[in-house]
Amino acid sequence: MQRIGVFVCWCGSNIAATVDVEAVSQALKDEPGVVFSTNYQYMCSQAGQDLIKQAVAEHGLTGIVICSCSPRMHETTFRRAAAAAGLNPYMVEIANIREQCSWVHKDIALGTQKAIVLGRAAVAKLHLNAPLTPGETPVTKRALVIGGGIAGIQTALDIADAGFKVDIVEKKPTIGGKMSQLDKTFPTLDCAACILTPKMVEAAQNENITIYSYSEVESVGGFVGNFDVTIRKKARYVNESICTGCGLCTEKCPVKNVPNEFNLGMDSRRAVYIPFAQAVPKVATIDPDYCNMLKNGKCGVCARVCTAGAIDYKQTDELIEQKYGAIVVATGYEPIKLDKFDEFAYNSSPDVITSLEFERLTNAAGPTSGKLLRPSDGKHPHRIVFVQCVGSRCAAAAGKGKEYCSKICCMYTAKQAMLVRDKYPDTEVYVFYIDVRTPGKNFDEFYRRAAEEYGVKYVKGMVGKISPQGEVLKVQASDLIAGRQLHIDADLVVLAAAIEPDRSARPLATMLTASMDTNDFFTEAHPKLRPVESPTAGVFLSGACQGPKDIPETVAQAGAAAAKVIGLLAKDKLTSNPCVASVDELMCNGCSSCERVCPYGAISYVNKEFRMPDRTVALRRVASVNPAVCQGCGACTVACMSGAMDLRGFEAKQIIAEVDAICK
Amino acid sequence: MQMTDYKPKIVAFCCNWCSYAGADLAGNNRLSYPAEVKIIRVPCSCRVNPTFILRAFQRGADGVIICGCHPGDCHYTSGNYFARRRMALLFSMLDYLGIERERTRVEWVSAAEGAKFAATMNDFVSTVAALGENRRLEDLRCKK
Ligand SMILES: Cc1cc2nc3c(=O)[nH]c(=O)nc-3n(C[C@H](O)[C@H](O)[C@H](O)COP(=O)(O)OP(=O)(O)OC[C@H]3O[C@@H](n4cnc5c(N)ncnc54)[C@H](O)[C@@H]3O)c2cc1C
Ligand code: SF4
Ligand code: SF4
């Protein structure tokens, strides 16, 4: 039998004005197991806490009930006070007689009666409380960053700076992401390469950072502080540690017609290639889909020309197993496919391009060495039409495109339009928009400069149809403000395609048990208060994989994610909430019902030996909860049909005791 | 039913993150609702086992309400969806047993909806009060 002490708080007059606190403490004195009951002006004050300490010592209390304000307010305070008095902190129950009683019921008799009932329920529950101790798990002091765009690079640099080891896994042959393909960047117009490549080099040289390029995450097990990850390092048929990146092989390879993905297929590369001059790591990669030697064993030119002897046609995928304390997802975005937008003639005319293709066309390292030339005939375009919101902000009913705003297009279109007018003042530039959205520091000023100083013609209205006719593209559009139809003969059309999460994000989310929204962007643990954490403990989010973002925002989020990771890795041990699920193995029949409802993948199954009634020993499959992963929601407890699963701190018998006390 | 001083017994299960906080907010804003409502705190609406509700009716409760976070807002991402489905089944079974639908309810109340919490409770209590006492499942042996 417990020895329970009851402490009724007046909360000054907050409780005492509408609840007769003396009557409450008197009434609760008669409850079974209650050996001490009192009331005091401010239980949360030092004097109040001393009162608890004294009563525990004097009356040999095993648990305490505080009738006071909401447990959301002072549960921690009273748990600490209990611990200071030598009790287990979980031997405390709070009856909320302020927010849910004295403040909402004006009638003293009714309020007092309800407070007594709430106190009784707390006493009834406390009888069934058991001391709980938070679990402790060690932390592996190494972080994994998935995706090597600006988000991943920045996160890794910040974590490495704090002295922790970080591995970057990037699926492409080089890190850098989309930013490495951009020309100049808004709102400052500094060149992307000038600000990105030093960071790429810094990442490569940082002794705390290991880059696994051309690699993907194969599997993820474990939990916060202790993830077990297998990384597949794909065969690039070049020995990375020997290759000097001289590029001789890429000049001599006889296979010349491979579409160059870095330039979005606007020119070609060889079967052995280095994506771009500043690639990190700067090593060659052989494309097995095009290499003659790998396809039919005939060629071997690259092996012959490589003076370092780095070519290795026999290389195979390598599986690397590593333990991590934290994982950061930074898988970024991709522009959507425009197959469903026939009206814009993207697939039928080479002179209708996407904005990302436009970045390559104006980039000095791009297919035209930075000269703005039409892809079809290499002529200089004299009239360019930019179309915003292609596939963004679409009605769900349209059956194509995305409902959300891609956020970055208004600004990069203003940037591109401005740069064209700056470099080629003879070129006429139109921008068609639904709204121009520029909520960012110096963003609206930037857009107004494009329109006012650079003479970019902004037209509010949608483009209805683009039809290639001879050398020109006939653009049919509406001008909503003037209220008329426009017909423009354009030389080049640039479509601001919506952006969507990388397609590999969904399988990755499944591996990580991290959740995604309906658009496959990773969801944050709380949209306002925990924006860089995923709901899965130990998994963090950085960059455009969480939602459309420009570079400044990406970098800010990358730093925030790094700070969270550092906070986690700085701990030697993680203490976890002890109010977690627990299985009665004798009752569990291993049916898997609980595993299916757990949102965190906290439940697994183990085979255990049991002594059967006939004295034989049998092996049975039973559920096992990982207390470091379980968040204590209780979904599994109800799913369990055999009643084997219960939730510590909120056990079925405790809740039923409360129900009984209330209904008495 | 004309019982002047009849007070229904109402058990309200509230999830810790949204509805319990919503009830606290109702308190902070001094929005009153009948004292017949007694709240039991659970981590999530998905912790509410149908047997808890049956137990309440057995012990003489006249109405039971379960409050959770709005769909999509569950602290544990999916708990309220489980609760919604489980309760839909349970309530139809209770209905079959003769416990009127109006005596049970699932409501979504966020931490910011103090006013909604109070309004919901006012409405629920008057609905249940109009139905009168619930005798269907009550186990009279418990009444001593
Ligand atoms: C046309 C255009 C112009 C733009 N101009 C500007 C500008 O001027 N200023 C500005 O601020 N922003 C601009 N942006 C936005 C900018 O590109 C993004 O903000 C930025 O690239 C986001 O960085 P990220 O690292 O989150 O994503 P990404 O750059 O997409 O990087 C993600 C990386 O992760 C890798 N990856 C993906 N999946 C996996 C996986 N499963 N495993 C391993 N690796 C994976 C990818 O290969 C990639 O390297 C522009 C965007 C576009 C489309
Ligand atoms: S209580 Fe919730 S988080 Fe914990 S094991 Fe059960 S379902 Fe999973
Ligand atoms: S639902 Fe219950 S019986 Fe089934 S595996 Fe889980 S704990 Fe065991």
mmCIF file of N, CA and C in Angstrom, chain A residues 14 70-72 75 79 94 96 98-101 103-106 110-111 113-114 117-118 125 515 525 530 535 596-600 631-640 646-647 650-653 655-656 658-660 662-664, chain B residues 7 9-11 13 16-21 23-52 55-57 59-61 75-79 82 86 111 143-144:
data_model
loop_
_atom_site.group_PDB
_atom_site.id
_atom_site.type_symbol
_atom_site.label_atom_id
_atom_site.label_comp_id
_atom_site.label_asym_id
_atom_site.label_seq_id
_atom_site.Cartn_x
_atom_site.Cartn_y
_atom_site.Cartn_z
ATOM 1 N N ASN A 14 -6.278 32.448 -6.953
ATOM 2 C CA ASN A 14 -6.688 31.869 -8.234
ATOM 3 C C ASN A 14 -7.503 30.603 -8.057
ATOM 4 N N SER A 70 -2.237 23.467 -14.022
ATOM 5 C CA SER A 70 -2.072 22.408 -15.018
ATOM 6 C C SER A 70 -0.699 21.736 -14.918
ATOM 7 N N PRO A 71 -0.653 20.421 -15.127
ATOM 8 C CA PRO A 71 0.653 19.743 -15.142
ATOM 9 C C PRO A 71 1.544 20.274 -16.257
ATOM 10 N N ARG A 72 0.918 20.864 -17.287
ATOM 11 C CA ARG A 72 1.723 21.451 -18.357
ATOM 12 C C ARG A 72 2.524 22.632 -17.831
ATOM 13 N N GLU A 75 4.476 20.412 -13.794
ATOM 14 C CA GLU A 75 4.779 19.005 -13.559
ATOM 15 C C GLU A 75 6.273 18.813 -13.289
ATOM 16 N N ARG A 79 8.033 17.311 -9.985
ATOM 17 C CA ARG A 79 8.840 16.096 -10.104
ATOM 18 C C ARG A 79 10.218 16.346 -9.503
ATOM 19 N N ILE A 94 -0.694 15.070 -10.639
ATOM 20 C CA ILE A 94 -1.234 16.413 -10.459
ATOM 21 C C ILE A 94 -2.713 16.429 -10.809
ATOM 22 N N ASN A 96 -5.487 18.891 -11.853
ATOM 23 C CA ASN A 96 -5.550 20.248 -12.394
ATOM 24 C C ASN A 96 -6.818 20.940 -11.893
ATOM 25 N N ARG A 98 -6.987 24.252 -11.289
ATOM 26 C CA ARG A 98 -7.011 25.684 -11.610
ATOM 27 C C ARG A 98 -7.593 25.870 -13.015
ATOM 28 N N GLU A 99 -6.801 25.627 -14.052
ATOM 29 C CA GLU A 99 -7.287 25.826 -15.421
ATOM 30 C C GLU A 99 -8.591 25.078 -15.682
ATOM 31 N N GLN A 100 -8.680 23.840 -15.133
ATOM 32 C CA GLN A 100 -9.830 23.032 -15.500
ATOM 33 C C GLN A 100 -10.851 22.937 -14.376
ATOM 34 N N CYS A 101 -10.736 23.841 -13.398
ATOM 35 C CA CYS A 101 -11.741 23.850 -12.325
ATOM 36 C C CYS A 101 -11.999 25.280 -11.839
ATOM 37 N N TRP A 103 -10.927 28.167 -12.505
ATOM 38 C CA TRP A 103 -11.039 29.250 -13.474
ATOM 39 C C TRP A 103 -12.256 29.125 -14.376
ATOM 40 N N VAL A 104 -12.870 27.951 -14.408
ATOM 41 C CA VAL A 104 -14.005 27.807 -15.325
ATOM 42 C C VAL A 104 -15.337 27.589 -14.609
ATOM 43 N N HIS A 105 -15.282 27.396 -13.295
ATOM 44 C CA HIS A 105 -16.540 27.207 -12.567
ATOM 45 C C HIS A 105 -16.662 28.294 -11.498
ATOM 46 N N LYS A 106 -17.709 29.085 -11.599
ATOM 47 C CA LYS A 106 -17.863 30.223 -10.677
ATOM 48 C C LYS A 106 -18.428 29.792 -9.321
ATOM 49 N N LEU A 110 -19.900 23.805 -6.454
ATOM 50 C CA LEU A 110 -19.627 22.933 -7.610
ATOM 51 C C LEU A 110 -18.129 22.785 -7.834
ATOM 52 N N GLY A 111 -17.421 23.908 -7.745
ATOM 53 C CA GLY A 111 -15.982 23.898 -7.967
ATOM 54 C C GLY A 111 -15.284 23.018 -6.940
ATOM 55 N N GLN A 113 -16.589 20.562 -5.212
ATOM 56 C CA GLN A 113 -16.947 19.161 -5.431
ATOM 57 C C GLN A 113 -16.118 18.572 -6.572
ATOM 58 N N LYS A 114 -15.979 19.338 -7.660
ATOM 59 C CA LYS A 114 -15.210 18.841 -8.804
ATOM 60 C C LYS A 114 -13.737 18.669 -8.423
ATOM 61 N N VAL A 117 -13.272 15.469 -6.678
ATOM 62 C CA VAL A 117 -13.315 14.324 -7.594
ATOM 63 C C VAL A 117 -11.998 14.216 -8.365
ATOM 64 N N LEU A 118 -11.488 15.343 -8.847
ATOM 65 C CA LEU A 118 -10.225 15.309 -9.592
ATOM 66 C C LEU A 118 -9.089 14.828 -8.686
ATOM 67 N N LYS A 125 -5.039 7.004 -9.339
ATOM 68 C CA LYS A 125 -4.005 6.708 -10.332
ATOM 69 C C LYS A 125 -2.664 6.473 -9.644
ATOM 70 N N SER A 515 8.604 11.170 -42.076
ATOM 71 C CA SER A 515 7.364 11.328 -42.834
ATOM 72 C C SER A 515 7.479 12.417 -43.891
ATOM 73 N N ALA A 525 9.170 18.299 -37.627
ATOM 74 C CA ALA A 525 8.530 17.806 -36.401
ATOM 75 C C ALA A 525 7.445 18.767 -35.937
ATOM 76 N N ARG A 530 9.741 23.467 -34.639
ATOM 77 C CA ARG A 530 10.846 22.529 -34.869
ATOM 78 C C ARG A 530 11.042 22.333 -36.367
ATOM 79 N N PRO A 535 10.030 14.311 -37.643
ATOM 80 C CA PRO A 535 9.384 13.736 -36.465
ATOM 81 C C PRO A 535 10.161 12.532 -35.898
ATOM 82 N N ARG A 596 2.532 -2.531 -36.825
ATOM 83 C CA ARG A 596 1.922 -1.851 -37.966
ATOM 84 C C ARG A 596 1.443 -0.445 -37.640
ATOM 85 N N VAL A 597 1.084 -0.173 -36.385
ATOM 86 C CA VAL A 597 0.577 1.170 -36.086
ATOM 87 C C VAL A 597 1.647 2.117 -35.561
ATOM 88 N N CYS A 598 2.791 1.601 -35.181
ATOM 89 C CA CYS A 598 3.797 2.488 -34.580
ATOM 90 C C CYS A 598 4.368 3.449 -35.628
ATOM 91 N N PRO A 599 4.179 4.746 -35.426
ATOM 92 C CA PRO A 599 4.673 5.695 -36.428
ATOM 93 C C PRO A 599 6.194 5.837 -36.429
ATOM 94 N N TYR A 600 6.856 5.273 -35.432
ATOM 95 C CA TYR A 600 8.307 5.478 -35.320
ATOM 96 C C TYR A 600 9.130 4.217 -35.569
ATOM 97 N N GLN A 631 8.029 6.998 -28.682
ATOM 98 C CA GLN A 631 7.720 8.352 -28.222
ATOM 99 C C GLN A 631 6.556 8.359 -27.235
ATOM 100 N N GLY A 632 5.992 7.191 -26.999
ATOM 101 C CA GLY A 632 4.957 7.097 -25.974
ATOM 102 C C GLY A 632 3.580 7.566 -26.380
ATOM 103 N N CYS A 633 3.199 7.353 -27.650
ATOM 104 C CA CYS A 633 1.867 7.800 -28.073
ATOM 105 C C CYS A 633 0.781 6.863 -27.569
ATOM 106 N N GLY A 634 1.101 5.576 -27.542
ATOM 107 C CA GLY A 634 0.126 4.611 -27.051
ATOM 108 C C GLY A 634 -0.698 3.941 -28.129
ATOM 109 N N ALA A 635 -0.439 4.245 -29.395
ATOM 110 C CA ALA A 635 -1.221 3.639 -30.480
ATOM 111 C C ALA A 635 -1.177 2.111 -30.400
ATOM 112 N N CYS A 636 -0.001 1.595 -30.086
ATOM 113 C CA CYS A 636 0.172 0.146 -30.064
ATOM 114 C C CYS A 636 -0.642 -0.513 -28.957
ATOM 115 N N THR A 637 -0.840 0.212 -27.860
ATOM 116 C CA THR A 637 -1.517 -0.417 -26.719
ATOM 117 C C THR A 637 -2.951 -0.778 -27.071
ATOM 118 N N VAL A 638 -3.550 0.034 -27.935
ATOM 119 C CA VAL A 638 -4.938 -0.229 -28.301
ATOM 120 C C VAL A 638 -4.998 -1.239 -29.446
ATOM 121 N N ALA A 639 -3.968 -1.210 -30.302
ATOM 122 C CA ALA A 639 -3.945 -2.161 -31.413
ATOM 123 C C ALA A 639 -3.783 -3.585 -30.904
ATOM 124 N N CYS A 640 -3.116 -3.740 -29.779
ATOM 125 C CA CYS A 640 -2.829 -5.081 -29.254
ATOM 126 C C CYS A 640 -4.102 -5.747 -28.764
ATOM 127 N N ASP A 646 1.330 -2.203 -23.024
ATOM 128 C CA ASP A 646 0.822 -1.157 -22.138
ATOM 129 C C ASP A 646 1.769 0.034 -22.209
ATOM 130 N N LEU A 647 1.331 1.167 -21.692
ATOM 131 C CA LEU A 647 2.142 2.366 -21.770
ATOM 132 C C LEU A 647 2.488 2.815 -20.360
ATOM 133 N N PHE A 650 0.926 5.766 -18.252
ATOM 134 C CA PHE A 650 -0.479 5.858 -18.656
ATOM 135 C C PHE A 650 -0.998 4.440 -18.874
ATOM 136 N N GLU A 651 -0.785 3.592 -17.877
ATOM 137 C CA GLU A 651 -1.189 2.196 -18.021
ATOM 138 C C GLU A 651 -2.698 2.080 -18.012
ATOM 139 N N ALA A 652 -3.179 1.027 -18.657
ATOM 140 C CA ALA A 652 -4.628 0.836 -18.760
ATOM 141 C C ALA A 652 -5.253 0.846 -17.368
ATOM 142 N N LYS A 653 -4.610 0.149 -16.429
ATOM 143 C CA LYS A 653 -5.224 0.080 -15.109
ATOM 144 C C LYS A 653 -5.235 1.450 -14.422
ATOM 145 N N ILE A 655 -5.564 4.398 -16.013
ATOM 146 C CA ILE A 655 -6.622 5.210 -16.624
ATOM 147 C C ILE A 655 -7.989 4.714 -16.154
ATOM 148 N N ILE A 656 -8.127 3.395 -16.048
ATOM 149 C CA ILE A 656 -9.400 2.852 -15.581
ATOM 150 C C ILE A 656 -9.665 3.284 -14.136
ATOM 151 N N GLU A 658 -8.788 6.059 -12.872
ATOM 152 C CA GLU A 658 -9.264 7.444 -12.961
ATOM 153 C C GLU A 658 -10.733 7.486 -13.380
ATOM 154 N N VAL A 659 -11.064 6.656 -14.390
ATOM 155 C CA VAL A 659 -12.458 6.601 -14.855
ATOM 156 C C VAL A 659 -13.362 6.234 -13.681
ATOM 157 N N ASP A 660 -12.970 5.189 -12.955
ATOM 158 C CA ASP A 660 -13.796 4.731 -11.830
ATOM 159 C C ASP A 660 -13.980 5.841 -10.799
ATOM 160 N N ILE A 662 -13.818 9.026 -11.187
ATOM 161 C CA ILE A 662 -14.655 10.115 -11.695
ATOM 162 C C ILE A 662 -16.127 9.722 -11.714
ATOM 163 N N CYS A 663 -16.401 8.472 -12.033
ATOM 164 C CA CYS A 663 -17.799 8.042 -12.197
ATOM 165 C C CYS A 663 -18.454 7.624 -10.874
ATOM 166 N N LYS A 664 -17.674 7.595 -9.827
ATOM 167 C CA LYS A 664 -18.194 7.112 -8.552
ATOM 168 C C LYS A 664 -19.403 7.923 -8.093
ATOM 169 N N LYS B 7 -27.676 16.068 -12.978
ATOM 170 C CA LYS B 7 -26.370 16.479 -13.525
ATOM 171 C C LYS B 7 -25.746 15.270 -14.208
ATOM 172 N N LYS B 9 -23.007 12.774 -15.813
ATOM 173 C CA LYS B 9 -21.582 12.525 -15.549
ATOM 174 C C LYS B 9 -20.882 12.432 -16.881
ATOM 175 N N ILE B 10 -19.880 13.275 -17.063
ATOM 176 C CA ILE B 10 -19.208 13.319 -18.361
ATOM 177 C C ILE B 10 -17.715 13.068 -18.182
ATOM 178 N N VAL B 11 -17.202 12.112 -18.938
ATOM 179 C CA VAL B 11 -15.762 11.872 -18.932
ATOM 180 C C VAL B 11 -15.193 12.396 -20.248
ATOM 181 N N PHE B 13 -11.724 12.523 -22.445
ATOM 182 C CA PHE B 13 -10.321 12.142 -22.637
ATOM 183 C C PHE B 13 -9.683 13.202 -23.519
ATOM 184 N N ASN B 16 -2.654 15.183 -24.587
ATOM 185 C CA ASN B 16 -1.775 16.115 -23.882
ATOM 186 C C ASN B 16 -1.390 17.334 -24.696
ATOM 187 N N TRP B 17 -1.184 17.137 -26.020
ATOM 188 C CA TRP B 17 -0.527 18.185 -26.816
ATOM 189 C C TRP B 17 -1.484 19.234 -27.339
ATOM 190 N N CYS B 18 -2.696 18.814 -27.689
ATOM 191 C CA CYS B 18 -3.629 19.788 -28.254
ATOM 192 C C CYS B 18 -4.798 20.052 -27.313
ATOM 193 N N SER B 19 -5.631 19.049 -27.090
ATOM 194 C CA SER B 19 -6.910 19.312 -26.443
ATOM 195 C C SER B 19 -6.764 19.636 -24.959
ATOM 196 N N TYR B 20 -5.842 18.951 -24.282
ATOM 197 C CA TYR B 20 -5.631 19.259 -22.866
ATOM 198 C C TYR B 20 -5.142 20.706 -22.752
ATOM 199 N N ALA B 21 -4.276 21.084 -23.678
ATOM 200 C CA ALA B 21 -3.786 22.468 -23.706
ATOM 201 C C ALA B 21 -4.914 23.424 -24.084
ATOM 202 N N ALA B 23 -8.024 22.976 -23.303
ATOM 203 C CA ALA B 23 -8.822 23.101 -22.081
ATOM 204 C C ALA B 23 -8.137 24.054 -21.109
ATOM 205 N N ASP B 24 -6.813 23.973 -21.047
ATOM 206 C CA ASP B 24 -6.064 24.910 -20.194
ATOM 207 C C ASP B 24 -6.293 26.345 -20.661
ATOM 208 N N LEU B 25 -6.326 26.507 -21.986
ATOM 209 C CA LEU B 25 -6.520 27.852 -22.526
ATOM 210 C C LEU B 25 -7.918 28.369 -22.200
ATOM 211 N N ALA B 26 -8.899 27.474 -22.273
ATOM 212 C CA ALA B 26 -10.261 27.869 -21.889
ATOM 213 C C ALA B 26 -10.206 28.402 -20.458
ATOM 214 N N GLY B 27 -9.422 27.729 -19.609
ATOM 215 C CA GLY B 27 -9.268 28.170 -18.229
ATOM 216 C C GLY B 27 -8.589 29.524 -18.135
ATOM 217 N N ASN B 28 -7.494 29.669 -18.873
ATOM 218 C CA ASN B 28 -6.778 30.944 -18.858
ATOM 219 C C ASN B 28 -7.697 32.093 -19.247
ATOM 220 N N ASN B 29 -8.574 31.823 -20.221
ATOM 221 C CA ASN B 29 -9.483 32.872 -20.698
ATOM 222 C C ASN B 29 -10.784 32.922 -19.902
ATOM 223 N N ARG B 30 -10.858 32.107 -18.850
ATOM 224 C CA ARG B 30 -12.048 32.070 -17.964
ATOM 225 C C ARG B 30 -13.333 31.796 -18.741
ATOM 226 N N LEU B 31 -13.264 30.868 -19.680
ATOM 227 C CA LEU B 31 -14.455 30.518 -20.447
ATOM 228 C C LEU B 31 -15.129 29.345 -19.751
ATOM 229 N N SER B 32 -16.301 29.564 -19.221
ATOM 230 C CA SER B 32 -16.847 28.522 -18.361
ATOM 231 C C SER B 32 -17.605 27.454 -19.143
ATOM 232 N N TYR B 33 -17.631 26.287 -18.554
ATOM 233 C CA TYR B 33 -18.428 25.165 -19.057
ATOM 234 C C TYR B 33 -18.810 24.352 -17.834
ATOM 235 N N PRO B 34 -19.789 23.468 -17.952
ATOM 236 C CA PRO B 34 -20.312 22.811 -16.761
ATOM 237 C C PRO B 34 -19.270 21.983 -15.993
ATOM 238 N N ALA B 35 -19.394 21.998 -14.682
ATOM 239 C CA ALA B 35 -18.462 21.277 -13.819
ATOM 240 C C ALA B 35 -18.632 19.757 -13.927
ATOM 241 N N GLU B 36 -19.659 19.329 -14.635
ATOM 242 C CA GLU B 36 -19.869 17.884 -14.785
ATOM 243 C C GLU B 36 -18.753 17.259 -15.624
ATOM 244 N N VAL B 37 -18.085 18.081 -16.419
ATOM 245 C CA VAL B 37 -17.025 17.560 -17.294
ATOM 246 C C VAL B 37 -15.766 17.311 -16.472
ATOM 247 N N LYS B 38 -15.267 16.075 -16.498
ATOM 248 C CA LYS B 38 -14.016 15.748 -15.804
ATOM 249 C C LYS B 38 -13.039 15.221 -16.855
ATOM 250 N N ILE B 39 -11.874 15.823 -16.847
ATOM 251 C CA ILE B 39 -10.903 15.508 -17.903
ATOM 252 C C ILE B 39 -9.887 14.466 -17.450
ATOM 253 N N ILE B 40 -9.603 13.512 -18.318
ATOM 254 C CA ILE B 40 -8.505 12.570 -18.079
ATOM 255 C C ILE B 40 -7.448 12.833 -19.145
ATOM 256 N N ARG B 41 -6.229 13.049 -18.684
ATOM 257 C CA ARG B 41 -5.145 13.372 -19.628
ATOM 258 C C ARG B 41 -4.531 12.092 -20.185
ATOM 259 N N VAL B 42 -4.429 12.025 -21.496
ATOM 260 C CA VAL B 42 -3.744 10.906 -22.164
ATOM 261 C C VAL B 42 -2.716 11.511 -23.117
ATOM 262 N N PRO B 43 -1.643 10.765 -23.429
ATOM 263 C CA PRO B 43 -0.638 11.367 -24.307
ATOM 264 C C PRO B 43 -1.224 11.711 -25.680
ATOM 265 N N CYS B 44 -2.093 10.848 -26.177
ATOM 266 C CA CYS B 44 -2.616 11.023 -27.534
ATOM 267 C C CYS B 44 -4.000 10.399 -27.560
ATOM 268 N N SER B 45 -4.856 10.888 -28.457
ATOM 269 C CA SER B 45 -6.197 10.290 -28.525
ATOM 270 C C SER B 45 -6.111 8.797 -28.866
ATOM 271 N N CYS B 46 -5.016 8.380 -29.491
ATOM 272 C CA CYS B 46 -4.893 6.970 -29.853
ATOM 273 C C CYS B 46 -4.587 6.091 -28.635
ATOM 274 N N ARG B 47 -4.336 6.714 -27.485
ATOM 275 C CA ARG B 47 -4.124 5.922 -26.276
ATOM 276 C C ARG B 47 -5.464 5.457 -25.697
ATOM 277 N N VAL B 48 -6.557 6.065 -26.150
ATOM 278 C CA VAL B 48 -7.859 5.747 -25.560
ATOM 279 C C VAL B 48 -8.338 4.393 -26.077
ATOM 280 N N ASN B 49 -8.370 3.461 -25.179
ATOM 281 C CA ASN B 49 -8.811 2.118 -25.522
ATOM 282 C C ASN B 49 -10.335 2.088 -25.433
ATOM 283 N N PRO B 50 -10.998 1.472 -26.403
ATOM 284 C CA PRO B 50 -12.459 1.372 -26.334
ATOM 285 C C PRO B 50 -12.940 0.827 -24.982
ATOM 286 N N THR B 51 -12.118 0.002 -24.353
ATOM 287 C CA THR B 51 -12.556 -0.542 -23.063
ATOM 288 C C THR B 51 -12.675 0.555 -22.003
ATOM 289 N N PHE B 52 -11.919 1.641 -22.152
ATOM 290 C CA PHE B 52 -12.036 2.728 -21.182
ATOM 291 C C PHE B 52 -13.438 3.334 -21.263
ATOM 292 N N ARG B 55 -15.948 0.990 -19.854
ATOM 293 C CA ARG B 55 -15.828 1.017 -18.397
ATOM 294 C C ARG B 55 -16.568 2.232 -17.827
ATOM 295 N N ALA B 56 -16.396 3.372 -18.487
ATOM 296 C CA ALA B 56 -17.058 4.581 -18.012
ATOM 297 C C ALA B 56 -18.573 4.391 -18.015
ATOM 298 N N PHE B 57 -19.099 3.826 -19.080
ATOM 299 C CA PHE B 57 -20.560 3.620 -19.130
ATOM 300 C C PHE B 57 -21.013 2.614 -18.087
ATOM 301 N N ARG B 59 -19.660 2.209 -15.261
ATOM 302 C CA ARG B 59 -19.613 2.851 -13.949
ATOM 303 C C ARG B 59 -20.580 4.019 -13.828
ATOM 304 N N GLY B 60 -21.418 4.196 -14.820
ATOM 305 C CA GLY B 60 -22.472 5.194 -14.682
ATOM 306 C C GLY B 60 -22.232 6.518 -15.371
ATOM 307 N N ALA B 61 -21.263 6.573 -16.274
ATOM 308 C CA ALA B 61 -21.096 7.823 -17.022
ATOM 309 C C ALA B 61 -22.281 7.989 -17.964
ATOM 310 N N HIS B 75 0.609 15.237 -32.711
ATOM 311 C CA HIS B 75 1.995 15.294 -32.251
ATOM 312 C C HIS B 75 2.763 14.045 -32.681
ATOM 313 N N TYR B 76 2.037 12.947 -32.768
ATOM 314 C CA TYR B 76 2.664 11.673 -33.166
ATOM 315 C C TYR B 76 2.300 11.334 -34.610
ATOM 316 N N THR B 77 1.994 12.330 -35.383
ATOM 317 C CA THR B 77 1.632 12.274 -36.802
ATOM 318 C C THR B 77 0.321 11.552 -37.152
ATOM 319 N N SER B 78 0.065 10.361 -36.587
ATOM 320 C CA SER B 78 -1.099 9.626 -37.085
ATOM 321 C C SER B 78 -2.059 9.160 -36.002
ATOM 322 N N GLY B 79 -1.777 9.476 -34.750
ATOM 323 C CA GLY B 79 -2.574 8.928 -33.649
ATOM 324 C C GLY B 79 -4.052 9.243 -33.752
ATOM 325 N N PHE B 82 -6.010 6.988 -36.023
ATOM 326 C CA PHE B 82 -6.348 5.695 -35.396
ATOM 327 C C PHE B 82 -7.562 5.873 -34.500
ATOM 328 N N ARG B 86 -11.103 3.895 -34.744
ATOM 329 C CA ARG B 86 -11.501 2.994 -33.658
ATOM 330 C C ARG B 86 -12.830 3.437 -33.058
ATOM 331 N N ALA B 111 -4.561 23.412 -29.394
ATOM 332 C CA ALA B 111 -4.085 24.119 -28.199
ATOM 333 C C ALA B 111 -4.482 25.584 -28.236
ATOM 334 N N LYS B 143 -22.720 0.166 -7.627
ATOM 335 C CA LYS B 143 -23.341 1.311 -6.946
ATOM 336 C C LYS B 143 -23.515 1.089 -5.454
ATOM 337 N N LYS B 144 -23.259 -0.095 -5.021
ATOM 338 C CA LYS B 144 -23.381 -0.479 -3.603
ATOM 339 C C LYS B 144 -24.698 -0.009 -3.010
#
